[in-house]
Each structure stands twice: as structure tokens, then as C-alpha cells.
Coordinates of C-alpha atoms in Angstrom, one line a residue:
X1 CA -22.9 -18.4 49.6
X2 CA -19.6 -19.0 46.8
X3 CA -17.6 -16.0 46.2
X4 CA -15.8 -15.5 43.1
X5 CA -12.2 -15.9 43.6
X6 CA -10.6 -13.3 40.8
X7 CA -8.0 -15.1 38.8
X8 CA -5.1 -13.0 39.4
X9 CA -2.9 -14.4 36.2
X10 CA -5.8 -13.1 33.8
X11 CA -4.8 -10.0 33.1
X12 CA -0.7 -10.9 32.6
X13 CA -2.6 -13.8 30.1
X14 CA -4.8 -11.0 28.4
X15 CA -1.8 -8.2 27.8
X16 CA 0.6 -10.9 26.5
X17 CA -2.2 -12.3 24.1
X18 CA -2.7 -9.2 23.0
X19 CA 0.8 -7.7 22.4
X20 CA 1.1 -11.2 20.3
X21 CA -2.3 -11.2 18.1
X22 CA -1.1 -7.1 17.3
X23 CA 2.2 -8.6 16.2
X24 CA 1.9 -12.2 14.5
X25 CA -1.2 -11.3 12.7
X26 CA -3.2 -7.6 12.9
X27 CA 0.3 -6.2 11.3
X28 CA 1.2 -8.2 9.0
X29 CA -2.5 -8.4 7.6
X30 CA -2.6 -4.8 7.4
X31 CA 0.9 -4.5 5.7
X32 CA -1.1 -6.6 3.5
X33 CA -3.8 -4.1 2.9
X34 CA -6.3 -6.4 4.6
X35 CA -8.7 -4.2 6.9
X36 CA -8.6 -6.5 10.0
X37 CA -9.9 -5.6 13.6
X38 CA -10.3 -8.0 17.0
X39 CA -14.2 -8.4 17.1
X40 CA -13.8 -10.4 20.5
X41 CA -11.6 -10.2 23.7
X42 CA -12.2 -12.8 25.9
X43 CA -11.0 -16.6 26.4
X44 CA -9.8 -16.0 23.0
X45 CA -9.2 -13.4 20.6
X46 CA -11.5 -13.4 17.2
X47 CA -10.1 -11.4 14.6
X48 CA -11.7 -10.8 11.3
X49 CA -10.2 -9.6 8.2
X50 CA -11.5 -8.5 4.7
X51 CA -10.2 -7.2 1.2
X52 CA -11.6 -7.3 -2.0
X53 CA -14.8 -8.2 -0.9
X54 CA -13.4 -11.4 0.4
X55 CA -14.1 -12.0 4.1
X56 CA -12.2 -14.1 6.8
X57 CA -12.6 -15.2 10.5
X58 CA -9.8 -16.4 12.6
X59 CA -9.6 -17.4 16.5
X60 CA -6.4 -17.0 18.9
X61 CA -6.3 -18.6 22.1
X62 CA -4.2 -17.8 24.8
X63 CA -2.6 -21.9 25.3
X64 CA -3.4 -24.7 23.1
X65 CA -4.6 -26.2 26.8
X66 CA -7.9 -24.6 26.8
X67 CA -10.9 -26.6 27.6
X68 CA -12.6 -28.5 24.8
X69 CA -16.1 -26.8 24.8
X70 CA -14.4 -23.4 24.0
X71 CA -12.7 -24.7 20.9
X72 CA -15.8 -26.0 19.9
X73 CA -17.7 -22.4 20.8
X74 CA -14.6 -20.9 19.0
X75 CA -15.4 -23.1 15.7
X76 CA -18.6 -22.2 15.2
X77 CA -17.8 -18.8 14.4
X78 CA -14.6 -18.9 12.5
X79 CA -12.8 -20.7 9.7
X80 CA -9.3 -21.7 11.7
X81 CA -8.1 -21.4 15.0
X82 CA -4.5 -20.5 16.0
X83 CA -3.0 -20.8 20.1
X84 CA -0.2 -18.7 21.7
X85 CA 2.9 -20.3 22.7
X86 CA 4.3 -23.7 22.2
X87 CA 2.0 -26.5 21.5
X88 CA 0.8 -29.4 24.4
X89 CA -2.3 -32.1 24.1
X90 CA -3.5 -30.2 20.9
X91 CA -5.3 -33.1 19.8
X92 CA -6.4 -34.0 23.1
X93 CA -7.7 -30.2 23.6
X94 CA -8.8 -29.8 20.2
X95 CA -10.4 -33.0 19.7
X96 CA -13.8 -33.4 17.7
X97 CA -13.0 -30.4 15.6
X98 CA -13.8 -29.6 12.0
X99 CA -11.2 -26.5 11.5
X100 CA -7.5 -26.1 11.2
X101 CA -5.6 -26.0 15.1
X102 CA -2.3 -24.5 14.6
X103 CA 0.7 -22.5 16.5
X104 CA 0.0 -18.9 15.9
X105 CA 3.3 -19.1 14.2
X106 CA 1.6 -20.8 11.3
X107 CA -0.4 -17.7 10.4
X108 CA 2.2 -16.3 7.5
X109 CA 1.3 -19.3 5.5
X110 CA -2.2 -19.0 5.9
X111 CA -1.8 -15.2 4.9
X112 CA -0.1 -16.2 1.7
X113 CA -3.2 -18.3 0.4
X114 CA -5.3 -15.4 1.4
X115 CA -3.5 -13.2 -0.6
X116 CA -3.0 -15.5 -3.8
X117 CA -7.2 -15.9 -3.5
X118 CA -7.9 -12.4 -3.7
X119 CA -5.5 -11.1 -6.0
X120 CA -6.5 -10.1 -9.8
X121 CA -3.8 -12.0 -12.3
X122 CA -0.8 -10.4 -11.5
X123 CA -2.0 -7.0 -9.0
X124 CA -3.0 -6.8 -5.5
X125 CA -6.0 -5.1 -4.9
X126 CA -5.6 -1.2 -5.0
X127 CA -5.3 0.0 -1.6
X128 CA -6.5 3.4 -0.7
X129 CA -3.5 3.8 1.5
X130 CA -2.1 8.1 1.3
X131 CA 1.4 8.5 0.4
X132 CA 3.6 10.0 3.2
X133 CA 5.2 12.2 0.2
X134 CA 5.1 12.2 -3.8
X135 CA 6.6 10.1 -5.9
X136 CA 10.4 11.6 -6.5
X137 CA 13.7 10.5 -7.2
X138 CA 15.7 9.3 -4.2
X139 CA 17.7 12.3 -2.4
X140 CA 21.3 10.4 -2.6
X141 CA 23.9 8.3 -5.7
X142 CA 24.7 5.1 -5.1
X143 CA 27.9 4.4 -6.7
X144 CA 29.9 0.8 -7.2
X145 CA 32.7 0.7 -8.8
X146 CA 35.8 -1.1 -8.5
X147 CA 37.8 2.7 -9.2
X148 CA 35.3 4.9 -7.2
X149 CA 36.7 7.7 -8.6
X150 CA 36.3 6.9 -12.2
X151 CA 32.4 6.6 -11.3
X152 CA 32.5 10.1 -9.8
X153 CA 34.2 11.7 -13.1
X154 CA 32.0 10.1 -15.1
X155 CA 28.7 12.1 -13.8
X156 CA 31.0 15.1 -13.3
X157 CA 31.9 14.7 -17.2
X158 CA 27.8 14.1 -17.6
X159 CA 27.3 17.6 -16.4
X160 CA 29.4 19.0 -18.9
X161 CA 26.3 18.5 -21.3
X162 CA 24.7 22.0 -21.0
X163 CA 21.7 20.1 -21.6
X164 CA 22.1 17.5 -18.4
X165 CA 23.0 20.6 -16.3
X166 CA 20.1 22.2 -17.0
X167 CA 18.1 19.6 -16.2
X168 CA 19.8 18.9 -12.8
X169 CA 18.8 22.4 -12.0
X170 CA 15.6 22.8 -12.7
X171 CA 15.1 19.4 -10.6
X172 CA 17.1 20.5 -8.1
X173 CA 14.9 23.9 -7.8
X174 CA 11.7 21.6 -7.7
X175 CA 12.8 19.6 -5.0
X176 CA 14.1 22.9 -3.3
X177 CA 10.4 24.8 -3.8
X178 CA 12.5 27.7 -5.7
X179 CA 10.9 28.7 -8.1
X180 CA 13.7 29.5 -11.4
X181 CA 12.4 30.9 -14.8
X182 CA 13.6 29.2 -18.2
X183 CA 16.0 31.9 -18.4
X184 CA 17.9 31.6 -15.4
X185 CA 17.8 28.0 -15.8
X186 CA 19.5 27.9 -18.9
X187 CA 22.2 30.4 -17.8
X188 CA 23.1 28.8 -14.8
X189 CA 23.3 25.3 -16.7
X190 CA 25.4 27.0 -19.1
X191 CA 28.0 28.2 -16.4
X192 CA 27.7 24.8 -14.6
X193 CA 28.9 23.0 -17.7
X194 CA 31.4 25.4 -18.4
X195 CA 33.2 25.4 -14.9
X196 CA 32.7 21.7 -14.8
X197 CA 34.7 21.3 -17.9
X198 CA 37.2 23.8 -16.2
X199 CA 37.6 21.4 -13.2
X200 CA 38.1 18.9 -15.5
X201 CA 41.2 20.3 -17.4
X202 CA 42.8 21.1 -14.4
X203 CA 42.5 18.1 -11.9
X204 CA 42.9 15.3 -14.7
X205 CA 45.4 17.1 -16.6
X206 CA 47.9 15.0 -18.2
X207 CA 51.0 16.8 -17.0
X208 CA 50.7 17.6 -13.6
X209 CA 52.7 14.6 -11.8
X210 CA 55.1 17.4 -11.1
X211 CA 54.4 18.5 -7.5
X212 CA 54.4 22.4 -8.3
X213 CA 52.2 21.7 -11.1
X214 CA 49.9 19.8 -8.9
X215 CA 49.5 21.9 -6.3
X216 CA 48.3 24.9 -8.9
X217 CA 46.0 22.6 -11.2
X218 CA 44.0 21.4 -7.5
X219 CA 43.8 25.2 -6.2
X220 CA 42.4 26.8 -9.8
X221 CA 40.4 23.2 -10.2
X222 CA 38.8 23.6 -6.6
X223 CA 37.7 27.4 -7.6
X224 CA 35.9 26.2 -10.8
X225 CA 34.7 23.8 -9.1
X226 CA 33.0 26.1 -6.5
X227 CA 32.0 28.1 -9.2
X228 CA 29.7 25.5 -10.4
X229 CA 28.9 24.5 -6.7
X230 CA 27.6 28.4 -6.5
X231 CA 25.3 28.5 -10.2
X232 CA 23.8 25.4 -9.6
X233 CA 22.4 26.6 -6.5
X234 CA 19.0 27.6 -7.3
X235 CA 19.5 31.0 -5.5
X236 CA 22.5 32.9 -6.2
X237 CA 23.9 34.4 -9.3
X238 CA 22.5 33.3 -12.3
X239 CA 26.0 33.6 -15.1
X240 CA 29.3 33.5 -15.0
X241 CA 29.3 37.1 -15.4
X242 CA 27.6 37.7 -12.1
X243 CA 30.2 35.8 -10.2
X244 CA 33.2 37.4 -11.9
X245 CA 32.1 40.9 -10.5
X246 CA 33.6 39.1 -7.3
X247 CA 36.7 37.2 -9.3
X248 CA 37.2 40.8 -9.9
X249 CA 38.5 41.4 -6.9
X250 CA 40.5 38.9 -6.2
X251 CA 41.0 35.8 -4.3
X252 CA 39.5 37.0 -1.0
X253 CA 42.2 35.5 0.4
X254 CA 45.8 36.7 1.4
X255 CA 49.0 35.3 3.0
X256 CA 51.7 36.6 5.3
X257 CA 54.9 35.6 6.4
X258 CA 55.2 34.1 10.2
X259 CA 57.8 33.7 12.7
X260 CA 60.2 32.4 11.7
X261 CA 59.7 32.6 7.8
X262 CA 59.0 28.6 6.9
X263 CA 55.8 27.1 5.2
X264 CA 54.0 26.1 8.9
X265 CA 54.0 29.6 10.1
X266 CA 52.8 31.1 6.5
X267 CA 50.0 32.7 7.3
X268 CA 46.5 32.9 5.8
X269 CA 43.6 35.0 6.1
X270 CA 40.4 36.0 4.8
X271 CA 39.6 39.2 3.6
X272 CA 35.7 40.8 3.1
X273 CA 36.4 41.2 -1.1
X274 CA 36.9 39.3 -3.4
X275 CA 35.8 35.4 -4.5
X276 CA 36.1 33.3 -1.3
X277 CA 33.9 35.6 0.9
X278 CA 31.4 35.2 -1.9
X279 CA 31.4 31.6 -1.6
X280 CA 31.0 32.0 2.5
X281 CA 27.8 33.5 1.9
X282 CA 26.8 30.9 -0.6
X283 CA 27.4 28.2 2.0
X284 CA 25.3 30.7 4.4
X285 CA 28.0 31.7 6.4
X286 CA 28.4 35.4 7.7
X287 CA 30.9 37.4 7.0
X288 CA 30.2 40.4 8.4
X289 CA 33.1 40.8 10.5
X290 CA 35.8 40.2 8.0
X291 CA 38.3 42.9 7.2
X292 CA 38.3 44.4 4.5
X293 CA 42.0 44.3 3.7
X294 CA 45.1 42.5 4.5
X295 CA 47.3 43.5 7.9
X296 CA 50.8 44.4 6.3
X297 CA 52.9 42.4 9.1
X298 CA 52.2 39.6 11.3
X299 CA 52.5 42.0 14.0
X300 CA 49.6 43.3 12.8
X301 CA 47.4 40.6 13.3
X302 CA 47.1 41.1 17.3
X303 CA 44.8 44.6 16.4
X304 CA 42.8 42.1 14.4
X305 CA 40.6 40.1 17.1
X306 CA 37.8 39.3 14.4
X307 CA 39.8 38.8 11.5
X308 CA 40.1 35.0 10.9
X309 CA 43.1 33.6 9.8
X310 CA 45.7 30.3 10.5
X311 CA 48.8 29.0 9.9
X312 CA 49.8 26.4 6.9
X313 CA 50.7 23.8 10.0
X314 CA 47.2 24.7 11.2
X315 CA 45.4 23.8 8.4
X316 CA 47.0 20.5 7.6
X317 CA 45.6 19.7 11.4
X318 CA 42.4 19.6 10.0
X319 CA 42.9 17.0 6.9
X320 CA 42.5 13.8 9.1
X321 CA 43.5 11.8 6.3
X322 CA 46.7 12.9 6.9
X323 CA 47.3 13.3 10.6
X324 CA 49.9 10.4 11.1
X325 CA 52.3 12.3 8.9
X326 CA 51.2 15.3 10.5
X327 CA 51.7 13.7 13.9
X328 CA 55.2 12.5 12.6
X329 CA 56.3 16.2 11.7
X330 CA 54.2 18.3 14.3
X331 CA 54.3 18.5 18.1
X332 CA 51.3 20.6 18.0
X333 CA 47.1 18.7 18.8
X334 CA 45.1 17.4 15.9
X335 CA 42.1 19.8 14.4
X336 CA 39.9 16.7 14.6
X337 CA 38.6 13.6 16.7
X338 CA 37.3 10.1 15.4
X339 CA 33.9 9.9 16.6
X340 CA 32.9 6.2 18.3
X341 CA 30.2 4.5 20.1
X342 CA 29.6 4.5 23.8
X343 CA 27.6 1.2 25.1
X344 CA 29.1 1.1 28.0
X345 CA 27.3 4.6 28.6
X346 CA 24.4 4.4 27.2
X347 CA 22.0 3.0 29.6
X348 CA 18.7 0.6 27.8
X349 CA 15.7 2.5 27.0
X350 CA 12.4 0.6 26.5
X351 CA 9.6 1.5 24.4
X352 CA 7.2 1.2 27.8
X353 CA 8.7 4.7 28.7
X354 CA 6.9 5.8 25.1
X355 CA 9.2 8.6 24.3
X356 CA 12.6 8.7 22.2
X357 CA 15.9 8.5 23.1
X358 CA 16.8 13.0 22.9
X359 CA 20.5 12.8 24.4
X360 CA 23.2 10.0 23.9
X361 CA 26.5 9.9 24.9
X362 CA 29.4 8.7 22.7
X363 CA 33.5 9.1 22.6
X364 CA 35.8 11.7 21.0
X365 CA 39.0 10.0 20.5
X366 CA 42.0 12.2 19.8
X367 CA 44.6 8.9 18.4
X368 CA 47.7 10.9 19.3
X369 CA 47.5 11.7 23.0
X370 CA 47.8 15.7 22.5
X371 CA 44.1 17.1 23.0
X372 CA 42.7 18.1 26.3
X373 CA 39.3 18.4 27.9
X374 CA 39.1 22.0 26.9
X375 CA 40.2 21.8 23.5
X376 CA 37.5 19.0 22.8
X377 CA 35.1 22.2 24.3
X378 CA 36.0 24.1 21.5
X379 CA 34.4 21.3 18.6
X380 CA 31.0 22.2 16.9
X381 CA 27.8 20.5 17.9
X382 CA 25.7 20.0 20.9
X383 CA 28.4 18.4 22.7
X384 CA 28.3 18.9 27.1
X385 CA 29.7 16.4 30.3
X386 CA 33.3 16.4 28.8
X387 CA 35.0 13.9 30.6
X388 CA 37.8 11.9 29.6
X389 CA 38.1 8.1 30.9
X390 CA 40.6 5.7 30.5
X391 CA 42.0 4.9 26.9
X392 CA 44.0 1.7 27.7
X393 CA 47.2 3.1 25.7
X394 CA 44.7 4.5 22.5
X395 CA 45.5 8.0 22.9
X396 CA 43.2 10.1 24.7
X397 CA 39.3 9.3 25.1
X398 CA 36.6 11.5 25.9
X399 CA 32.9 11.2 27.0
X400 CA 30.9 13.7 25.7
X401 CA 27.2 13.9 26.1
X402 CA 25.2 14.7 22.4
X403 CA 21.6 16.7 22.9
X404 CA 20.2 15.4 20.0
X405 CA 16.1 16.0 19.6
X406 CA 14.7 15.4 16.1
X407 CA 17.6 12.5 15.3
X408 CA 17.4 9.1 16.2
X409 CA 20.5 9.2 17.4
X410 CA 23.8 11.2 18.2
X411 CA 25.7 11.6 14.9
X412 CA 22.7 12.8 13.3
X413 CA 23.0 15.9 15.5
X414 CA 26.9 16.3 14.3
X415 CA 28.4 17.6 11.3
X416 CA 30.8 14.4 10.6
X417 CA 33.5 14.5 7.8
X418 CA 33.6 11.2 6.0
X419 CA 35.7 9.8 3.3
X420 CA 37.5 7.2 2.0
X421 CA 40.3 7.2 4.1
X422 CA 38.9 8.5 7.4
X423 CA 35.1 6.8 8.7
X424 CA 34.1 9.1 10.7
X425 CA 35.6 12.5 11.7
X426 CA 34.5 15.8 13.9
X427 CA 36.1 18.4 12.6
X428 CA 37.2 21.7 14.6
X429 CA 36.8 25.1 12.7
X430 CA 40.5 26.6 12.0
X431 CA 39.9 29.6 10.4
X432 CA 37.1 31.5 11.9
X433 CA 33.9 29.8 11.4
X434 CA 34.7 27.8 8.5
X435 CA 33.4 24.0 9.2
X436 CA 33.3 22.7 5.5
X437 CA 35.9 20.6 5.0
X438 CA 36.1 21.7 1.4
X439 CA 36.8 25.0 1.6
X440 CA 39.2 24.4 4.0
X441 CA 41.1 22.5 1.7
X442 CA 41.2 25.4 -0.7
X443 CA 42.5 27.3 1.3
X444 CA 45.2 25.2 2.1
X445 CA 45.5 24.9 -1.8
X446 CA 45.6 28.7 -2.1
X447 CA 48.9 29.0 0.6
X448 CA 50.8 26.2 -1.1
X449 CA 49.9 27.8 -4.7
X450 CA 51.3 31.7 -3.8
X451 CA 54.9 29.9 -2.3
X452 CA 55.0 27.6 -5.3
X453 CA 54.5 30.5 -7.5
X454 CA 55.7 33.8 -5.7
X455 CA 58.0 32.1 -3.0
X456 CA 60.6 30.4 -4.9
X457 CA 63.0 30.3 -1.7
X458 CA 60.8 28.8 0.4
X459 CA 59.8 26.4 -2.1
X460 CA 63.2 25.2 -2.8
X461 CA 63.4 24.4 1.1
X462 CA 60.3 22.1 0.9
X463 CA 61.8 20.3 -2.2
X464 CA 65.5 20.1 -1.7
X465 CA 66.7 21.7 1.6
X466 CA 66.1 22.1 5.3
X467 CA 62.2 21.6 5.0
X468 CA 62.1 18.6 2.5
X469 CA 60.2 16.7 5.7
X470 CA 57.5 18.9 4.6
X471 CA 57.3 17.3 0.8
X472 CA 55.8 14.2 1.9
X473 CA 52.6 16.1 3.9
X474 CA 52.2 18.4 0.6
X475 CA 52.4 15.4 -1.7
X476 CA 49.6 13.0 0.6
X477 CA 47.2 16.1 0.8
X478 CA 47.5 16.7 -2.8
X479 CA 46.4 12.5 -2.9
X480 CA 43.6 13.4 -0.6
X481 CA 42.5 16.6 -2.6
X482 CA 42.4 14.9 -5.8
X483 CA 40.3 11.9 -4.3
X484 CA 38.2 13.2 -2.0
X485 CA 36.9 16.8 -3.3
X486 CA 35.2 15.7 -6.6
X487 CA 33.0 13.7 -4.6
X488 CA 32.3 16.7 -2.2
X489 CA 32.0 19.2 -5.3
X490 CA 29.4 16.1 -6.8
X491 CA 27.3 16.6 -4.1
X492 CA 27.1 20.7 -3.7
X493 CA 26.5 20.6 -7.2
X494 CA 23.6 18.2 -7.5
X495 CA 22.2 18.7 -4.3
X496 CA 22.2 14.7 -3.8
X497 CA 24.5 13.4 -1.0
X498 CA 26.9 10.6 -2.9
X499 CA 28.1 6.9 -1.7
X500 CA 30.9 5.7 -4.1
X501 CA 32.3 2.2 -2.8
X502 CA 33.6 -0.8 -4.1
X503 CA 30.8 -3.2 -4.8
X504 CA 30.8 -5.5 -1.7
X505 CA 32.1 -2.6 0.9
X506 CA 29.9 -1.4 3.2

């Protein structure tokens, strides 16, 4: 009596068949908008396809070395026959046949005839295929230019046009589901235009190549600026006369003299009146536990836990774009790390284990050599497993791993600072809570603006006298500042994150 002898290789032949018929043709026909399904799985794989009433029946063998009689079974039933793999004997296989043998890599053009057959003049057949989401305008700006910064001013200037600003707000209330009456609308647009045209005057002012009168026209230019980042918000005060009830009362910021007396140790803090804290809560930050007034002395500041506050040498830490002068001048740790990839740690995943990638790790590089393991604790994000490995001479490295579930990957789950002049920064918090990189750039505009206008001693040092190595960092941030926070006010006013490059960058 014979006993079958299973063929062990048939399933391994079977799964790879498969995996390649889902790939080389079910896909692409359905990309297509052909319905198509696998009608037999056997010896080979027939597949039928249909749209627009038109019909079609292909076959798929495993190897083009497949006995004669089950082409010729195959060709009864279908209209052209494909095999797996790379072709051997095909004619010798395949022989006696009155349909097309081919390499299943031969399907596209067969697909393309297919689709010119059944297509009506110029239009594909309408596909009832649901839309993942409506039809909208695309949530970012593309800008090319060969002056990037031209093509930034240019929409700034184009929401100057109560009209256009309007518009941009009502939009950007739609895409928000907020729902904003006519007359809120056209109040807000009417402040937006009017602070925009502010920011204007101030930043592109013809006479401020002085460095005194630069460093005022960027500070009151950033605060008009934030005043039209706040009314186009679709929540929020709806005029300029709601948001001067907080002008009103001040700045909301303050400054105080250090130890010993030069521009580092000036001090500045935040206070729980006034504009700034305003704008905190705008940018949904608390402030609850902000003072509400200024210490009188330094001193002071040690009964103060809560209140946030940092030094002038602090706060140019944070500008990255600046950190080699800063390095040059300080002996104290950067306020920032370049963010890299980590292959080396990163160990494959394959799509067999059917579930994505939740927690990468990547490198935190500190360039100058001055942070440690517990200062790179103290940086936003889901960061854990600080380790630091070897640098080869590039500063200081450190592994960190990045818990990052609902992103395909690690810097989706980190707040990164980018600009022009830096790729890719993390950014460490200086004042308090403050993370936008913005705001901490007012601030920095607000110190330099009370010693240019109420410390004249102090100011005379920077220019002419014992800190004139000082001029050079003020100068390069007010280059940064006047490149780098239009684009950033662009986007907090439109709602639209912005790429301005030079045509051919990346």
C-alpha cells in the first residue's frame, strides 16, 4: 500500500508566492481602483480583477518549471499567465500555449493597457474609495527663495491687509473647530493687521544699524509681534483694547542687578502682572506661582523658591545659534544639545513582530565638553538610560533612551528648536518653565533694552570699556533675532508650520 510522502518545501513555496502575488500585482491593481481577489490557491495562484464592468483573469505560478499539463489547465481559465522568480525552460515548460508566459515582473505593463482600456477619454473610473479626511488646505508654507527672509516678510506684509487677516482667522478657527462670530472675526483681523504693521516699522526700520537702536526696535518689534500671535488665536482676546488692560500693567517682566554689577549677572524675572504673563497663558503655560512683584535686591531672590528668573549669561546659553561665541566668552555649560541619530543603538525591528517601534534611542551631544549626565536629566521630553559613551574628541555624547508611542520615531516625541543656523536643537528651560524659544528671546531682548536705555554705565562698558567682549554676542543674537523670529511669529500667527529654504536645499 503507497503512502503519501508530504512535500515538506510546499508550504515555504506557498507563503513566498503569496507574499509576492500581494505585492507585484493585488496592490498595485487595487491602488488602481481595480477590485481584485485570489479566486485559487493551489499549484498556482488565479487572481481576477474587474472595474468598469471590464473583467480580467490572470494566473501566477510558483517557478516557470512547472509541468506542462498545469500550464495548459492554467490557460483554460485565464487570459495570461505570469511565474515567480527568474525565468528557466519557459518555452520548454510553457510549450503549446496560446496565452502570454511572462516574469511576474512584467505585470506593470500589462496593468497599464488595462487601465488605458477602461478609462473614459481623459478620467479614470470614479472610485467609491472614502476619504481619510476632507478636502483642506495643507497644514504647513513651503517657501523658496534665494533670500528666505524676503519670502517670509512678504506674507507678514500680506497680513497687514485687514481683509487677508481676517480671512486667515476665520480659516484658522475652522480648521481649529472654534467656532468665532463675524464680529470677533473682524476685530481680531483688525488688531492682527495693525500689530503686524507695528512689527514691521520696527524690525525693518531704516535707521537701526546702530546697535542701541537695534536692540530696542527687536524688543518693541517682538511684543507687537506677540500681540498679533495672541488675536489671531481663535480663543483669546478679541481687540487691541482687551490686551492693553494687561500692557497696562507693564512689561511683566523686571530686572535686577547681580554680583558683581556687569551685563551676565543682570538679572531677569517674571512677575504675575502685566503683558508677558498674559502671553504665558496664551501659549498655555501656568503661571500660577509667579510673584506678584519684584524682590528689591538680589538677596532677595533666595526667599523666592518659585519665582522664575535667570541671568543675561543664562539666557544667551539658550540661543544655540550663538554658542561658539558664547563658549568663547563663558566658562559656564550650554542651555542646549544637538540632537543625532543612534544606529549603532538601535537594534532592527521587523514587521513579523507586527507592532511599532514605541521607544528609540538617539544621542545628545553637548559640542563643548561642559555638560554632565545630570544636567542632560534636567532637558524636556521623555528622555531615560542617560549614559554617556565615548565621543572620539566631539565633546561630550550621551545615550538617551526616547519613549515615544503615537510617533514613528524619536524626535516626534521632542520639542526640537530648528533654524537656519542650528538643524536640530533640544532646548533646556532657563527661566522657569518657559520652553519656546521665542519668548525666550524676548526676554533676552527686554534685559539688553532697560541697560541700553536706563543703564548708561553699563552700556558704555559693553561698547567701549572693560566688557566690549560682550558686543560681539549682543550684535550675533540681534542677527539671529532679526532672522529667525519672523518666521517663528509667521507660524503662531497663521497656525501653519513654515519651511523657507533656498530652492535646491533640503
Amino acid at each position: 500500500m503507497a503512502v503519501a510522502v508530504e512535500d515538506p518545501g510546499r508550504k515555504a513555496r506557498f507563503e513566498i508566492l503569496h507574499r509576492d502575488v500581494e505585492r507585484k500585482v493585488l496592490e498595485p491593481l487595487r491602488t488602481h481602483n481595480w477590485a481584485a481577489n485570489i479566486e485559487r490557491e493551489d499549484e498556482y495562484f488565479i487572481i481576477a480583477a474587474e472595474r468598469a464592468g471590464v473583467s480580467h483573469r490572470i494566473a501566477v505560478f510558483y517557478t516557470s518549471a512547472t509541468a506542462n499539463g498545469a500550464y495548459k489547465q492554467a490557460a483554460a481559465q485565464v487570459e495570461h499567465i505570469f511565474f515567480n522568480g527568474a525565468p528557466y525552460m519557459v518555452e520548454s515548460f510553457a510549450h503549446g500555449l496560446d496565452r502570454p508566459v511572462e516574469p511576474i515582473d512584467a505585470f506593470p505593463t500589462l496593468l497599464l493597457q488595462w487601465n488605458a482600456a477602461t478609462a473614459d477619454g481623459k478620467f479614470a473610473p470614479a472610485a467609491d474609495i472614502p476619504l481619510t479626511a476632507p478636502a483642506t488646505r495643507r497644514p504647513f508654507r513651503m517657501l523658496l527663495s534665494e533670500q528666505p527672509i524676503e519670502s517670509i516678510w512678504l506674507r507678514l506684509r500680506q497680513l497687514q491687509s485687514v481683509t487677508l487677516a481676517r480671512k486667515l482667522i476665520e480659516e484658522r478657527a475652522r480648521r481649529e473647530g472654534i467656532p468665532l462670530d463675524a464680529a470677533a472675526a473682524q476685530s481680531k483681523a483688525d488688531g492682527v493687521a495693525y500689530a503686524l504693521r507695528n512689527a514691521s516699522d520696527y524690525f525693518q526700520a531704516s535707521d537701526h544699524r546702530n546697535v542701541s537702536q537695534r536692540v530696542l526696535n527687536f524688543y518693541y518689534g517682538s511684543l507687537a509681534f506677540a500681540f498679533a500671535e495672541i488675536l489671531a488665536a481663535p480663543t483669546g482676546p478679541s481687540s487691541l483694547a482687551e490686551l492693553e488692560d494687561t500692557t497696562k500693567q507693564g512689561h511683566g517682566l523686571y530686572t535686577l542687578d547681580g554680583e558683581p554689577g556687569g551685563l551676565e549677572q543682570l538679572v531677569v524675572g517674571i512677575i504675575s502682572n502685566g503683558f508677558f504673563p498674559a502671553w504665558m497663558k496664551a501659549m498655555g503655560m501656568d503661571t500660577a506661582q509667579l510673584p506678584a512683584k519684584k524682590p528689591r535686591r538680589y538677596q532677595d531672590l533666595a526667599d523666592m523658591p518659585s519665582a522664575p528668573w535667570a541671568t543675561v549669561e543664562r539666557l544667551f546659553a539658550a540661543i544655540p545659534e550663538i554658542a561658539d561665541l558664547f563658549a568663547d566668552i563663558f566658562d559656564s555649560p550650554p542651555a542646549w544639545v544637538e540632537s543625532r541619530g543612534d544606529m549603532e543603538a538601535n537594534l532592527p525591528q521587523g514587521p513579523a513582530t507586527g507592532a511599532a517601534r514605541s521607544r528609540s534611542y538617539i544621542k545628545l551631544v553637548d559640542e563643548f565638553g561642559r555638560l554632565t549626565p545630570k544636567d542632560i536629566a534636567e532637558f524636556p521630553g521623555p528622555i531615560s538610560e542617560i549614559a554617556e559613551v565615548d565621543a572620539k574628541g566631539d565633546g561630550r555624547h550621551f545615550r538617551v533612551a526616547v519613549d515615544h508611542l503615537g510617533h514613528p520615531n524619536a524626535w516626534g516625541a521632542l520639542d526640537l528648536h530648528h533654524s537656519p543656523f542650528k538643524r536640530s536643537a533640544l532646548l533646556m528651560p532657563v527661566l522657569g518653565g518657559l520652553k519656546e524659544y521665542r519668548a525666550t528671546c524676548v526676554v533676552l531682548l527686554y534685559a539688553l533694552s532697560i541697560v541700553v536705555r536706563y543703564r548708561p554705565g553699563v552700556w558704555r562698558r559693553v561698547q567701549e570699556g572693560d566688557l566690549d567682549h560682550l558686543r560681539v554676542l549682543v550684535e550675533a543674537f540681534l542677527f539671529v533675532v532679526e532672522r529667525i523670529l519672523p518666521e517663528q511669529f509667521l507660524e503662531t500667527v497663521s497656525g501653519q508650520r513654515v519651511y523657507a529654504k533656498q530652492p535646491g536645499t533640503f
